[in-house]
Phi, psi and omega in degrees: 000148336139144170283157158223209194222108185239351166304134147340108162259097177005291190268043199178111143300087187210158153279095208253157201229016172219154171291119186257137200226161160235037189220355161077018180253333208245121163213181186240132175306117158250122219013243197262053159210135169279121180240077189258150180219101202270091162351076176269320148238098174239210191254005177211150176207162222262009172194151169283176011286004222271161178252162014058111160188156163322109190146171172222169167175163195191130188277136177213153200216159208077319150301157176332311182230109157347125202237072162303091190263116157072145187233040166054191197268298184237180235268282184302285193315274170348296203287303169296313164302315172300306184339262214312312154328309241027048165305162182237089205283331227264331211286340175290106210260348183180167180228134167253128197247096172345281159196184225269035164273163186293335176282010199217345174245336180325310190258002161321281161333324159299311191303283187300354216236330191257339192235091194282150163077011185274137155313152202206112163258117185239144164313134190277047179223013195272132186255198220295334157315323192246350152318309190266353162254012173280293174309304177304326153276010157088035163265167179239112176284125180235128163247138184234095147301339149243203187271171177212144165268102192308318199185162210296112168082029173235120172223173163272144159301350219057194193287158157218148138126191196261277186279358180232088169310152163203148192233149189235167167240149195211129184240145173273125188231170185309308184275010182137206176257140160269142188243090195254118154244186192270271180275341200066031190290015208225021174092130163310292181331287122021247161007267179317317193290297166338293178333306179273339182283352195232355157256359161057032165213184188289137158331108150268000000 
């Protein structure tokens, strides 16, 4: 059996109804489809050869569509972390970006350097610079301000909180919603309360 990533991770919240790993191996049946979510950057990890740094990102597989959530601080590192996963970035149907900092964007541009043309969901309040340097790296900017659905049982929260936007992704499964976000700078609670009025079944 596989090590898995069973610690509290600082930059991600979720109740998770699928298994998170860093080794892409271990997952949980949700009726006849598997839905998994793969720890690609965080400030800790549960085995070498995977590297460590300030930041998040997380791979989700099973849904209607390959799902990239948040692309960590840098470039290389993601990018070496996906290699040893063995990701297929051709394989990455769209990205969703929490909110605009740098531990949450970083490695967006490496990302986008291998994969042209992906939709890129962003907080609408994300600006026109960095709007505009995401299209110059061969992306398509989708901004959300409220929530939108990326793909079938898959939504955004839309934009939340006051001086920090941030947006969560929330997948609908057989046992409930799964809840992923980047800092939870807009409140766990919050969060959670959005989660159920807009996925309209219960938190697992």
């Amino acid at each position: 059996m596989t090590k898995s990533l069973v610690c509290f991770i600082p930059a991600v919240f979720f109740v998770a109804a699928v298994v998170v790993t860093q080794t892409g191996q271990k997952e949980n049946q949700m009726e006849n489809n598997k839905i998994s979510m793969h720890i690609l950057y965080d400030n800790y990890v549960a085995q070498p050869p995977y590297e460590a740094d300030w930041g998040f990102s997380c791979l989700i597989q099973g849904t209607e569509k390959t799902i990239l959530f948040d692309t960590g601080t840098k470039g290389d590192i993601l990018l070496r972390n996906m290699e040893r996963m063995k990701v297929d970035l051709s394989k990455i149907d769209l990205i969703v970006i929490s909110h605009m900092h740098g531990d949450h964007t970083g490695g967006l541009a490496s990302v986008l350097d291998k994969v042209k043309n992906i939709p890129v969901y962003l907080p609408a309040s994300a600006s026109k610079s960095q709007q505009r340097a995401i299209q110059n790296s061969g992306g398509k900017v989708i901004l959300c301000k409220d929530s939108v659905s990326p793909c079938k049982d898959v939504f955004t929260t839309g934009e939340m909180g006051d001086e920090i936007k941030e947006q969560s992704l929330l997948i609908k499964t057989a046992k409930g919603l799964v809840v992923i976000t980047g800092c939870s700078h807009p409140g766990v609670a919050d969060i959670a309360k959005r989660a159920g009025e807009i996925g309209q079944q219960p938190i697992h």
